[in-house]
Amino acid sequence: MNIYKNFINKKSSNQINKTLLSDDFPWYYKPHQVLTSKKNSSFMSHTFVADGRINSDYMYLVEPILDKLKPKKILNIRANLCLKRPSSCDWHVDRFTDDLTHKTAIYYVNNNNGYTEFKNKKVKCIQNQIVIFDAYLKHRAKIQTDKDTRKVINFNYESI
Amino acid sequence: MNISKNFLTKDELYVVNEEILQNDFPWYPMDNTLKGKAFPMMTHILMDRCDNNETPIPNSKYYYFFEKIIKRLCEKNKIKFTKCARASLNLSMANNKYPFISPHVDHRFKHTLVMIYLEDCSGDTIVFDEKYIKGDNIIDIESPKIKKLNTLKKIKPEQGKVMICDGSYFHTYGFCKHNEIRRVGVFTFR
C-alpha cells in the first residue's frame, strides 16, 4: 500500500473539489456502498468510467490523477459523496477482476474526519492525498461527522 | 391546510417510481445553511427561486410534470395559481444532532406552499401555528423560541400524498431514520 500526499498540483486539486460541489455536477443515489450489504450505507455517486467506458462529461477532472497513476487499463472510476452522519460501510474489496489482480486507488477530494480503514491502517481524508493498494485488500469507509460532505474518487485499474 | 392521500394518479406514480426514484436520476449538493447551522442535503431544482417576481424559467424537464399536479390540486382546493416562486425535489438523510431543521418560511411575500411526498419514509413535515409577519423568516433550531412553537400539524411522508397550505406558517421537517432516505417535492407559488 502506498500513500501519497499532494498527489496532483494544487490548482487541479482545488478544481476537483470545487466542481464536485458545483450546481451543475450531477450525483446519483446509491442505496449501498457494498452490494451485498444489508447495512444502510447509502451515498451519492458519479461514475466517470464504468467497465472501461467513459460515462461522464467531467472526465477532464480526473485526467491529472490518471497522468500520475499511468494505468494500463482503466476498469472503473467513480466519485463518492457522503453527507455528514455517523456511519460506515462493510468491509469489502472492489471486485472488478475475478482474480483481483488490479489496483484500487482512493483519491481524497476534501478534508474531513472520515477515513478509509484497512485491517492494519487508517488513511485519513486529506485533500489531495491518495492511497493505492492491491484490489484484494479489504477496506471500508468511515463516514465523517465534522464536514458536510466527504468526497473521494475511486479508481480501479490494471497497472503497467 | 389540506392534505390529500393518494392524490397522484397511477400514471404519475409510474413516473415517480420508474424515473425520479431510480438510481440514474441526478441530484445536486445543496448548502442548506440556516442561521449558521448546516443541514446538508441534495436537491434537484425544477425551477429556480423567484424571490423578486422574476419570470420563472424551468430548470428541469420534470417541472411541467409537477406543475400539472399542482394545478390540479389548486383546482380541487379552489386556490389560484399565478406564478411559481420555487420548485425543487429534495433528498435528505439522517442527522444525529438535531430532530429537525430550523423552522422557516420559504419567502417573505404571501405565497402558497405545496409538498408532494415521493416515497414512504420517516421525517414528518411539521407545520407550526405561528405565522410569519415580518422580519426574520428563519427560527434558529437552538433558539429558545423553538420551545414556544406549537405544532399545528404533522404530516408523515407517504407516496402520493400532497399537502397545500398558506406558506406564511413556519414549518420544518424531521430527519429520516438511518436506514432511510427522504425524497419530497417542495413548491411555492404566488
PDB file of N, CA, C and O in Angstrom, chain B residues 62-130:
ATOM      1  N   TYR B  62     -38.669  17.927 -15.649  1.00  0.00           N
ATOM      2  CA  TYR B  62     -39.738  17.436 -14.787  1.00  0.00           C
ATOM      3  C   TYR B  62     -40.599  18.558 -14.208  1.00  0.00           C
ATOM      4  O   TYR B  62     -41.567  18.278 -13.522  1.00  0.00           O
ATOM      5  N   TYR B  63     -40.237  19.814 -14.484  1.00  0.00           N
ATOM      6  CA  TYR B  63     -41.024  20.909 -13.894  1.00  0.00           C
ATOM      7  C   TYR B  63     -42.496  20.807 -14.292  1.00  0.00           C
ATOM      8  O   TYR B  63     -43.400  20.875 -13.448  1.00  0.00           O
ATOM      9  N   TYR B  64     -42.761  20.644 -15.577  1.00  0.00           N
ATOM     10  CA  TYR B  64     -44.151  20.658 -16.054  1.00  0.00           C
ATOM     11  C   TYR B  64     -44.942  19.434 -15.565  1.00  0.00           C
ATOM     12  O   TYR B  64     -46.155  19.510 -15.401  1.00  0.00           O
ATOM     13  N   PHE B  65     -44.231  18.360 -15.335  1.00  0.00           N
ATOM     14  CA  PHE B  65     -44.878  17.169 -14.763  1.00  0.00           C
ATOM     15  C   PHE B  65     -45.488  17.530 -13.394  1.00  0.00           C
ATOM     16  O   PHE B  65     -46.641  17.200 -13.102  1.00  0.00           O
ATOM     17  N   PHE B  66     -44.720  18.252 -12.584  1.00  0.00           N
ATOM     18  CA  PHE B  66     -45.200  18.620 -11.249  1.00  0.00           C
ATOM     19  C   PHE B  66     -46.174  19.803 -11.300  1.00  0.00           C
ATOM     20  O   PHE B  66     -47.098  19.866 -10.495  1.00  0.00           O
ATOM     21  N   GLU B  67     -45.950  20.713 -12.239  1.00  0.00           N
ATOM     22  CA  GLU B  67     -46.862  21.864 -12.335  1.00  0.00           C
ATOM     23  C   GLU B  67     -48.289  21.377 -12.601  1.00  0.00           C
ATOM     24  O   GLU B  67     -49.261  21.914 -12.051  1.00  0.00           O
ATOM     25  N   LYS B  68     -48.416  20.362 -13.420  1.00  0.00           N
ATOM     26  CA  LYS B  68     -49.731  19.809 -13.744  1.00  0.00           C
ATOM     27  C   LYS B  68     -50.412  19.267 -12.470  1.00  0.00           C
ATOM     28  O   LYS B  68     -51.610  19.474 -12.255  1.00  0.00           O
ATOM     29  N   ILE B  69     -49.636  18.626 -11.642  1.00  0.00           N
ATOM     30  CA  ILE B  69     -50.184  18.079 -10.383  1.00  0.00           C
ATOM     31  C   ILE B  69     -50.624  19.223  -9.478  1.00  0.00           C
ATOM     32  O   ILE B  69     -51.699  19.196  -8.881  1.00  0.00           O
ATOM     33  N   ILE B  70     -49.795  20.253  -9.396  1.00  0.00           N
ATOM     34  CA  ILE B  70     -50.104  21.392  -8.515  1.00  0.00           C
ATOM     35  C   ILE B  70     -51.351  22.139  -9.008  1.00  0.00           C
ATOM     36  O   ILE B  70     -52.220  22.511  -8.209  1.00  0.00           O
ATOM     37  N   LYS B  71     -51.459  22.297 -10.297  1.00  0.00           N
ATOM     38  CA  LYS B  71     -52.642  22.993 -10.838  1.00  0.00           C
ATOM     39  C   LYS B  71     -53.917  22.191 -10.556  1.00  0.00           C
ATOM     40  O   LYS B  71     -54.964  22.757 -10.271  1.00  0.00           O
ATOM     41  N   ARG B  72     -53.795  20.875 -10.627  1.00  0.00           N
ATOM     42  CA  ARG B  72     -54.955  20.034 -10.311  1.00  0.00           C
ATOM     43  C   ARG B  72     -55.318  20.157  -8.825  1.00  0.00           C
ATOM     44  O   ARG B  72     -56.489  20.213  -8.461  1.00  0.00           O
ATOM     45  N   LEU B  73     -54.285  20.241  -7.999  1.00  0.00           N
ATOM     46  CA  LEU B  73     -54.503  20.401  -6.554  1.00  0.00           C
ATOM     47  C   LEU B  73     -55.152  21.756  -6.248  1.00  0.00           C
ATOM     48  O   LEU B  73     -56.039  21.856  -5.404  1.00  0.00           O
ATOM     49  N   CYS B  74     -54.687  22.790  -6.956  1.00  0.00           N
ATOM     50  CA  CYS B  74     -55.243  24.134  -6.763  1.00  0.00           C
ATOM     51  C   CYS B  74     -56.721  24.156  -7.162  1.00  0.00           C
ATOM     52  O   CYS B  74     -57.548  24.752  -6.478  1.00  0.00           O
ATOM     53  N   GLU B  75     -57.004  23.506  -8.265  1.00  0.00           N
ATOM     54  CA  GLU B  75     -58.386  23.462  -8.748  1.00  0.00           C
ATOM     55  C   GLU B  75     -59.280  22.777  -7.703  1.00  0.00           C
ATOM     56  O   GLU B  75     -60.351  23.275  -7.365  1.00  0.00           O
ATOM     57  N   LYS B  76     -58.791  21.694  -7.160  1.00  0.00           N
ATOM     58  CA  LYS B  76     -59.557  20.941  -6.152  1.00  0.00           C
ATOM     59  C   LYS B  76     -59.818  21.815  -4.914  1.00  0.00           C
ATOM     60  O   LYS B  76     -60.885  21.763  -4.320  1.00  0.00           O
ATOM     61  N   ASN B  77     -58.806  22.607  -4.554  1.00  0.00           N
ATOM     62  CA  ASN B  77     -58.917  23.407  -3.327  1.00  0.00           C
ATOM     63  C   ASN B  77     -59.341  24.857  -3.594  1.00  0.00           C
ATOM     64  O   ASN B  77     -59.332  25.676  -2.682  1.00  0.00           O
ATOM     65  N   LYS B  78     -59.670  25.145  -4.830  1.00  0.00           N
ATOM     66  CA  LYS B  78     -60.112  26.492  -5.229  1.00  0.00           C
ATOM     67  C   LYS B  78     -59.096  27.556  -4.801  1.00  0.00           C
ATOM     68  O   LYS B  78     -59.421  28.558  -4.191  1.00  0.00           O
ATOM     69  N   ILE B  79     -57.846  27.275  -5.133  1.00  0.00           N
ATOM     70  CA  ILE B  79     -56.756  28.220  -4.847  1.00  0.00           C
ATOM     71  C   ILE B  79     -56.189  28.658  -6.188  1.00  0.00           C
ATOM     72  O   ILE B  79     -55.977  27.827  -7.085  1.00  0.00           O
ATOM     73  N   LYS B  80     -55.932  29.952  -6.312  1.00  0.00           N
ATOM     74  CA  LYS B  80     -55.439  30.470  -7.590  1.00  0.00           C
ATOM     75  C   LYS B  80     -53.911  30.274  -7.706  1.00  0.00           C
ATOM     76  O   LYS B  80     -53.173  30.629  -6.785  1.00  0.00           O
ATOM     77  N   PHE B  81     -53.495  29.707  -8.817  1.00  0.00           N
ATOM     78  CA  PHE B  81     -52.054  29.549  -9.102  1.00  0.00           C
ATOM     79  C   PHE B  81     -51.675  30.650 -10.082  1.00  0.00           C
ATOM     80  O   PHE B  81     -52.134  30.653 -11.223  1.00  0.00           O
ATOM     81  N   THR B  82     -50.868  31.609  -9.626  1.00  0.00           N
ATOM     82  CA  THR B  82     -50.489  32.698 -10.530  1.00  0.00           C
ATOM     83  C   THR B  82     -49.113  32.441 -11.130  1.00  0.00           C
ATOM     84  O   THR B  82     -48.939  32.427 -12.346  1.00  0.00           O
ATOM     85  N   LYS B  83     -48.151  32.231 -10.232  1.00  0.00           N
ATOM     86  CA  LYS B  83     -46.775  32.126 -10.735  1.00  0.00           C
ATOM     87  C   LYS B  83     -45.932  31.308  -9.752  1.00  0.00           C
ATOM     88  O   LYS B  83     -45.986  31.566  -8.538  1.00  0.00           O
ATOM     89  N   CYS B  84     -45.159  30.391 -10.274  1.00  0.00           N
ATOM     90  CA  CYS B  84     -44.298  29.574  -9.407  1.00  0.00           C
ATOM     91  C   CYS B  84     -43.202  30.457  -8.796  1.00  0.00           C
ATOM     92  O   CYS B  84     -42.639  31.324  -9.470  1.00  0.00           O
ATOM     93  N   ALA B  85     -42.917  30.251  -7.532  1.00  0.00           N
ATOM     94  CA  ALA B  85     -41.853  31.014  -6.874  1.00  0.00           C
ATOM     95  C   ALA B  85     -40.656  30.133  -6.547  1.00  0.00           C
ATOM     96  O   ALA B  85     -39.538  30.603  -6.390  1.00  0.00           O
ATOM     97  N   ARG B  86     -40.903  28.835  -6.432  1.00  0.00           N
ATOM     98  CA  ARG B  86     -39.817  27.902  -6.126  1.00  0.00           C
ATOM     99  C   ARG B  86     -40.317  26.491  -6.377  1.00  0.00           C
ATOM    100  O   ARG B  86     -41.466  26.169  -6.041  1.00  0.00           O
ATOM    101  N   ALA B  87     -39.508  25.655  -6.980  1.00  0.00           N
ATOM    102  CA  ALA B  87     -39.890  24.258  -7.176  1.00  0.00           C
ATOM    103  C   ALA B  87     -38.639  23.392  -7.129  1.00  0.00           C
ATOM    104  O   ALA B  87     -37.719  23.593  -7.932  1.00  0.00           O
ATOM    105  N   SER B  88     -38.613  22.490  -6.183  1.00  0.00           N
ATOM    106  CA  SER B  88     -37.447  21.604  -6.137  1.00  0.00           C
ATOM    107  C   SER B  88     -37.815  20.267  -5.526  1.00  0.00           C
ATOM    108  O   SER B  88     -38.799  20.149  -4.789  1.00  0.00           O
ATOM    109  N   LEU B  89     -37.015  19.272  -5.863  1.00  0.00           N
ATOM    110  CA  LEU B  89     -37.120  17.970  -5.224  1.00  0.00           C
ATOM    111  C   LEU B  89     -35.941  17.895  -4.265  1.00  0.00           C
ATOM    112  O   LEU B  89     -34.826  18.292  -4.618  1.00  0.00           O
ATOM    113  N   ASN B  90     -36.193  17.454  -3.055  1.00  0.00           N
ATOM    114  CA  ASN B  90     -35.143  17.406  -2.044  1.00  0.00           C
ATOM    115  C   ASN B  90     -34.905  15.988  -1.562  1.00  0.00           C
ATOM    116  O   ASN B  90     -35.859  15.233  -1.367  1.00  0.00           O
ATOM    117  N   LEU B  91     -33.636  15.676  -1.372  1.00  0.00           N
ATOM    118  CA  LEU B  91     -33.252  14.371  -0.828  1.00  0.00           C
ATOM    119  C   LEU B  91     -32.468  14.628   0.443  1.00  0.00           C
ATOM    120  O   LEU B  91     -31.458  15.335   0.425  1.00  0.00           O
ATOM    121  N   SER B  92     -32.950  14.105   1.566  1.00  0.00           N
ATOM    122  CA  SER B  92     -32.197  14.279   2.813  1.00  0.00           C
ATOM    123  C   SER B  92     -31.976  12.928   3.460  1.00  0.00           C
ATOM    124  O   SER B  92     -32.686  11.955   3.193  1.00  0.00           O
ATOM    125  N   MET B  93     -30.969  12.908   4.322  1.00  0.00           N
ATOM    126  CA  MET B  93     -30.613  11.674   5.022  1.00  0.00           C
ATOM    127  C   MET B  93     -30.713  11.918   6.521  1.00  0.00           C
ATOM    128  O   MET B  93     -31.097  12.994   6.949  1.00  0.00           O
ATOM    129  N   ALA B  94     -30.345  10.932   7.300  1.00  0.00           N
ATOM    130  CA  ALA B  94     -30.456  11.045   8.753  1.00  0.00           C
ATOM    131  C   ALA B  94     -29.501  12.096   9.311  1.00  0.00           C
ATOM    132  O   ALA B  94     -28.526  12.470   8.662  1.00  0.00           O
ATOM    133  N   ASN B  95     -29.804  12.582  10.497  1.00  0.00           N
ATOM    134  CA  ASN B  95     -28.958  13.569  11.163  1.00  0.00           C
ATOM    135  C   ASN B  95     -29.046  13.286  12.647  1.00  0.00           C
ATOM    136  O   ASN B  95     -30.137  13.184  13.193  1.00  0.00           O
ATOM    137  N   ASN B  96     -27.888  13.138  13.288  1.00  0.00           N
ATOM    138  CA  ASN B  96     -27.916  12.787  14.707  1.00  0.00           C
ATOM    139  C   ASN B  96     -28.018  13.982  15.631  1.00  0.00           C
ATOM    140  O   ASN B  96     -28.404  13.859  16.781  1.00  0.00           O
ATOM    141  N   LYS B  97     -27.657  15.143  15.114  1.00  0.00           N
ATOM    142  CA  LYS B  97     -27.537  16.295  16.007  1.00  0.00           C
ATOM    143  C   LYS B  97     -28.880  16.932  16.352  1.00  0.00           C
ATOM    144  O   LYS B  97     -29.118  17.314  17.495  1.00  0.00           O
ATOM    145  N   TYR B  98     -29.731  17.098  15.367  1.00  0.00           N
ATOM    146  CA  TYR B  98     -30.997  17.799  15.604  1.00  0.00           C
ATOM    147  C   TYR B  98     -32.169  16.918  15.174  1.00  0.00           C
ATOM    148  O   TYR B  98     -32.044  16.109  14.260  1.00  0.00           O
ATOM    149  N   PRO B  99     -33.338  17.125  15.819  1.00  0.00           N
ATOM    150  CA  PRO B  99     -34.511  16.342  15.396  1.00  0.00           C
ATOM    151  C   PRO B  99     -35.093  16.851  14.083  1.00  0.00           C
ATOM    152  O   PRO B  99     -35.694  16.099  13.318  1.00  0.00           O
ATOM    153  N   PHE B 100     -34.961  18.150  13.843  1.00  0.00           N
ATOM    154  CA  PHE B 100     -35.468  18.736  12.597  1.00  0.00           C
ATOM    155  C   PHE B 100     -34.657  19.976  12.244  1.00  0.00           C
ATOM    156  O   PHE B 100     -33.852  20.443  13.045  1.00  0.00           O
ATOM    157  N   ILE B 101     -34.865  20.497  11.046  1.00  0.00           N
ATOM    158  CA  ILE B 101     -34.105  21.676  10.620  1.00  0.00           C
ATOM    159  C   ILE B 101     -34.753  22.935  11.209  1.00  0.00           C
ATOM    160  O   ILE B 101     -35.879  22.879  11.715  1.00  0.00           O
ATOM    161  N   SER B 102     -34.065  24.040  11.133  1.00  0.00           N
ATOM    162  CA  SER B 102     -34.602  25.286  11.690  1.00  0.00           C
ATOM    163  C   SER B 102     -35.937  25.639  11.026  1.00  0.00           C
ATOM    164  O   SER B 102     -36.017  25.691   9.790  1.00  0.00           O
ATOM    165  N   PRO B 103     -36.982  25.875  11.841  1.00  0.00           N
ATOM    166  CA  PRO B 103     -38.275  26.276  11.254  1.00  0.00           C
ATOM    167  C   PRO B 103     -38.125  27.554  10.431  1.00  0.00           C
ATOM    168  O   PRO B 103     -37.339  28.437  10.774  1.00  0.00           O
ATOM    169  N   HIS B 104     -38.855  27.619   9.351  1.00  0.00           N
ATOM    170  CA  HIS B 104     -38.685  28.728   8.427  1.00  0.00           C
ATOM    171  C   HIS B 104     -39.943  28.913   7.582  1.00  0.00           C
ATOM    172  O   HIS B 104     -40.829  28.049   7.572  1.00  0.00           O
ATOM    173  N   VAL B 105     -39.999  30.045   6.904  1.00  0.00           N
ATOM    174  CA  VAL B 105     -40.941  30.182   5.789  1.00  0.00           C
ATOM    175  C   VAL B 105     -40.076  30.412   4.553  1.00  0.00           C
ATOM    176  O   VAL B 105     -38.970  30.942   4.650  1.00  0.00           O
ATOM    177  N   ASP B 106     -40.562  29.988   3.410  1.00  0.00           N
ATOM    178  CA  ASP B 106     -39.726  29.993   2.199  1.00  0.00           C
ATOM    179  C   ASP B 106     -39.529  31.383   1.590  1.00  0.00           C
ATOM    180  O   ASP B 106     -38.506  31.648   0.962  1.00  0.00           O
ATOM    181  N   HIS B 107     -40.518  32.226   1.733  1.00  0.00           N
ATOM    182  CA  HIS B 107     -40.436  33.581   1.160  1.00  0.00           C
ATOM    183  C   HIS B 107     -41.041  34.580   2.144  1.00  0.00           C
ATOM    184  O   HIS B 107     -41.860  34.210   2.984  1.00  0.00           O
ATOM    185  N   ARG B 108     -40.650  35.821   1.963  1.00  0.00           N
ATOM    186  CA  ARG B 108     -41.204  36.871   2.836  1.00  0.00           C
ATOM    187  C   ARG B 108     -42.496  37.457   2.260  1.00  0.00           C
ATOM    188  O   ARG B 108     -43.117  38.275   2.902  1.00  0.00           O
ATOM    189  N   PHE B 109     -42.846  37.061   1.060  1.00  0.00           N
ATOM    190  CA  PHE B 109     -44.100  37.560   0.471  1.00  0.00           C
ATOM    191  C   PHE B 109     -45.195  36.492   0.605  1.00  0.00           C
ATOM    192  O   PHE B 109     -44.905  35.323   0.907  1.00  0.00           O
ATOM    193  N   LYS B 110     -46.415  36.922   0.384  1.00  0.00           N
ATOM    194  CA  LYS B 110     -47.551  35.994   0.515  1.00  0.00           C
ATOM    195  C   LYS B 110     -47.455  34.889  -0.552  1.00  0.00           C
ATOM    196  O   LYS B 110     -47.296  35.189  -1.737  1.00  0.00           O
ATOM    197  N   HIS B 111     -47.528  33.665  -0.113  1.00  0.00           N
ATOM    198  CA  HIS B 111     -47.424  32.566  -1.071  1.00  0.00           C
ATOM    199  C   HIS B 111     -48.112  31.317  -0.533  1.00  0.00           C
ATOM    200  O   HIS B 111     -48.476  31.247   0.656  1.00  0.00           O
ATOM    201  N   THR B 112     -48.266  30.358  -1.394  1.00  0.00           N
ATOM    202  CA  THR B 112     -48.846  29.063  -1.005  1.00  0.00           C
ATOM    203  C   THR B 112     -47.753  28.002  -1.095  1.00  0.00           C
ATOM    204  O   THR B 112     -46.900  28.055  -1.988  1.00  0.00           O
ATOM    205  N   LEU B 113     -47.778  27.089  -0.135  1.00  0.00           N
ATOM    206  CA  LEU B 113     -46.779  26.010  -0.091  1.00  0.00           C
ATOM    207  C   LEU B 113     -47.442  24.671  -0.429  1.00  0.00           C
ATOM    208  O   LEU B 113     -48.522  24.373   0.080  1.00  0.00           O
ATOM    209  N   VAL B 114     -46.778  23.914  -1.275  1.00  0.00           N
ATOM    210  CA  VAL B 114     -47.252  22.565  -1.601  1.00  0.00           C
ATOM    211  C   VAL B 114     -46.113  21.570  -1.365  1.00  0.00           C
ATOM    212  O   VAL B 114     -44.979  21.816  -1.759  1.00  0.00           O
ATOM    213  N   MET B 115     -46.438  20.493  -0.711  1.00  0.00           N
ATOM    214  CA  MET B 115     -45.469  19.397  -0.559  1.00  0.00           C
ATOM    215  C   MET B 115     -46.032  18.184  -1.306  1.00  0.00           C
ATOM    216  O   MET B 115     -47.220  17.872  -1.165  1.00  0.00           O
ATOM    217  N   ILE B 116     -45.182  17.550  -2.070  1.00  0.00           N
ATOM    218  CA  ILE B 116     -45.577  16.301  -2.729  1.00  0.00           C
ATOM    219  C   ILE B 116     -44.630  15.209  -2.215  1.00  0.00           C
ATOM    220  O   ILE B 116     -43.404  15.317  -2.378  1.00  0.00           O
ATOM    221  N   TYR B 117     -45.179  14.233  -1.567  1.00  0.00           N
ATOM    222  CA  TYR B 117     -44.351  13.186  -0.967  1.00  0.00           C
ATOM    223  C   TYR B 117     -44.099  12.081  -1.989  1.00  0.00           C
ATOM    224  O   TYR B 117     -45.041  11.494  -2.523  1.00  0.00           O
ATOM    225  N   LEU B 118     -42.826  11.835  -2.259  1.00  0.00           N
ATOM    226  CA  LEU B 118     -42.459  10.917  -3.334  1.00  0.00           C
ATOM    227  C   LEU B 118     -42.333   9.473  -2.869  1.00  0.00           C
ATOM    228  O   LEU B 118     -42.373   8.554  -3.691  1.00  0.00           O
ATOM    229  N   GLU B 119     -42.136   9.306  -1.553  1.00  0.00           N
ATOM    230  CA  GLU B 119     -41.986   7.928  -1.060  1.00  0.00           C
ATOM    231  C   GLU B 119     -42.383   7.850   0.406  1.00  0.00           C
ATOM    232  O   GLU B 119     -42.441   8.864   1.096  1.00  0.00           O
ATOM    233  N   ASP B 120     -42.655   6.653   0.865  1.00  0.00           N
ATOM    234  CA  ASP B 120     -42.946   6.421   2.281  1.00  0.00           C
ATOM    235  C   ASP B 120     -41.621   6.507   3.038  1.00  0.00           C
ATOM    236  O   ASP B 120     -40.646   5.846   2.650  1.00  0.00           O
ATOM    237  N   CYS B 121     -41.578   7.285   4.081  1.00  0.00           N
ATOM    238  CA  CYS B 121     -40.369   7.354   4.899  1.00  0.00           C
ATOM    239  C   CYS B 121     -40.705   8.087   6.194  1.00  0.00           C
ATOM    240  O   CYS B 121     -41.797   8.621   6.350  1.00  0.00           O
ATOM    241  N   SER B 122     -39.750   8.122   7.109  1.00  0.00           N
ATOM    242  CA  SER B 122     -39.940   8.930   8.311  1.00  0.00           C
ATOM    243  C   SER B 122     -39.442  10.341   7.995  1.00  0.00           C
ATOM    244  O   SER B 122     -38.940  10.599   6.901  1.00  0.00           O
ATOM    245  N   GLY B 123     -39.537  11.251   8.953  1.00  0.00           N
ATOM    246  CA  GLY B 123     -39.146  12.638   8.713  1.00  0.00           C
ATOM    247  C   GLY B 123     -40.382  13.448   8.363  1.00  0.00           C
ATOM    248  O   GLY B 123     -40.550  13.923   7.224  1.00  0.00           O
ATOM    249  N   ASP B 124     -41.238  13.594   9.378  1.00  0.00           N
ATOM    250  CA  ASP B 124     -42.503  14.315   9.145  1.00  0.00           C
ATOM    251  C   ASP B 124     -42.280  15.787   8.811  1.00  0.00           C
ATOM    252  O   ASP B 124     -41.326  16.400   9.301  1.00  0.00           O
ATOM    253  N   THR B 125     -43.187  16.324   8.005  1.00  0.00           N
ATOM    254  CA  THR B 125     -43.253  17.778   7.850  1.00  0.00           C
ATOM    255  C   THR B 125     -44.010  18.282   9.078  1.00  0.00           C
ATOM    256  O   THR B 125     -45.032  17.701   9.463  1.00  0.00           O
ATOM    257  N   ILE B 126     -43.512  19.316   9.703  1.00  0.00           N
ATOM    258  CA  ILE B 126     -44.199  19.880  10.880  1.00  0.00           C
ATOM    259  C   ILE B 126     -44.582  21.321  10.551  1.00  0.00           C
ATOM    260  O   ILE B 126     -43.720  22.126  10.189  1.00  0.00           O
ATOM    261  N   VAL B 127     -45.850  21.613  10.655  1.00  0.00           N
ATOM    262  CA  VAL B 127     -46.321  22.984  10.432  1.00  0.00           C
ATOM    263  C   VAL B 127     -46.680  23.546  11.808  1.00  0.00           C
ATOM    264  O   VAL B 127     -47.425  22.910  12.573  1.00  0.00           O
ATOM    265  N   PHE B 128     -46.115  24.705  12.130  1.00  0.00           N
ATOM    266  CA  PHE B 128     -46.366  25.313  13.435  1.00  0.00           C
ATOM    267  C   PHE B 128     -47.517  26.311  13.343  1.00  0.00           C
ATOM    268  O   PHE B 128     -47.876  26.771  12.243  1.00  0.00           O
ATOM    269  N   ASP B 129     -48.043  26.672  14.511  1.00  0.00           N
ATOM    270  CA  ASP B 129     -49.201  27.585  14.483  1.00  0.00           C
ATOM    271  C   ASP B 129     -48.769  29.051  14.412  1.00  0.00           C
ATOM    272  O   ASP B 129     -49.605  29.943  14.504  1.00  0.00           O
ATOM    273  N   GLU B 130     -47.473  29.281  14.265  1.00  0.00           N
ATOM    274  CA  GLU B 130     -47.003  30.673  14.186  1.00  0.00           C
ATOM    275  C   GLU B 130     -46.846  31.096  12.723  1.00  0.00           C
ATOM    276  O   GLU B 130     -46.265  30.369  11.920  1.00  0.00           O
TER     277      GLU B 130
END
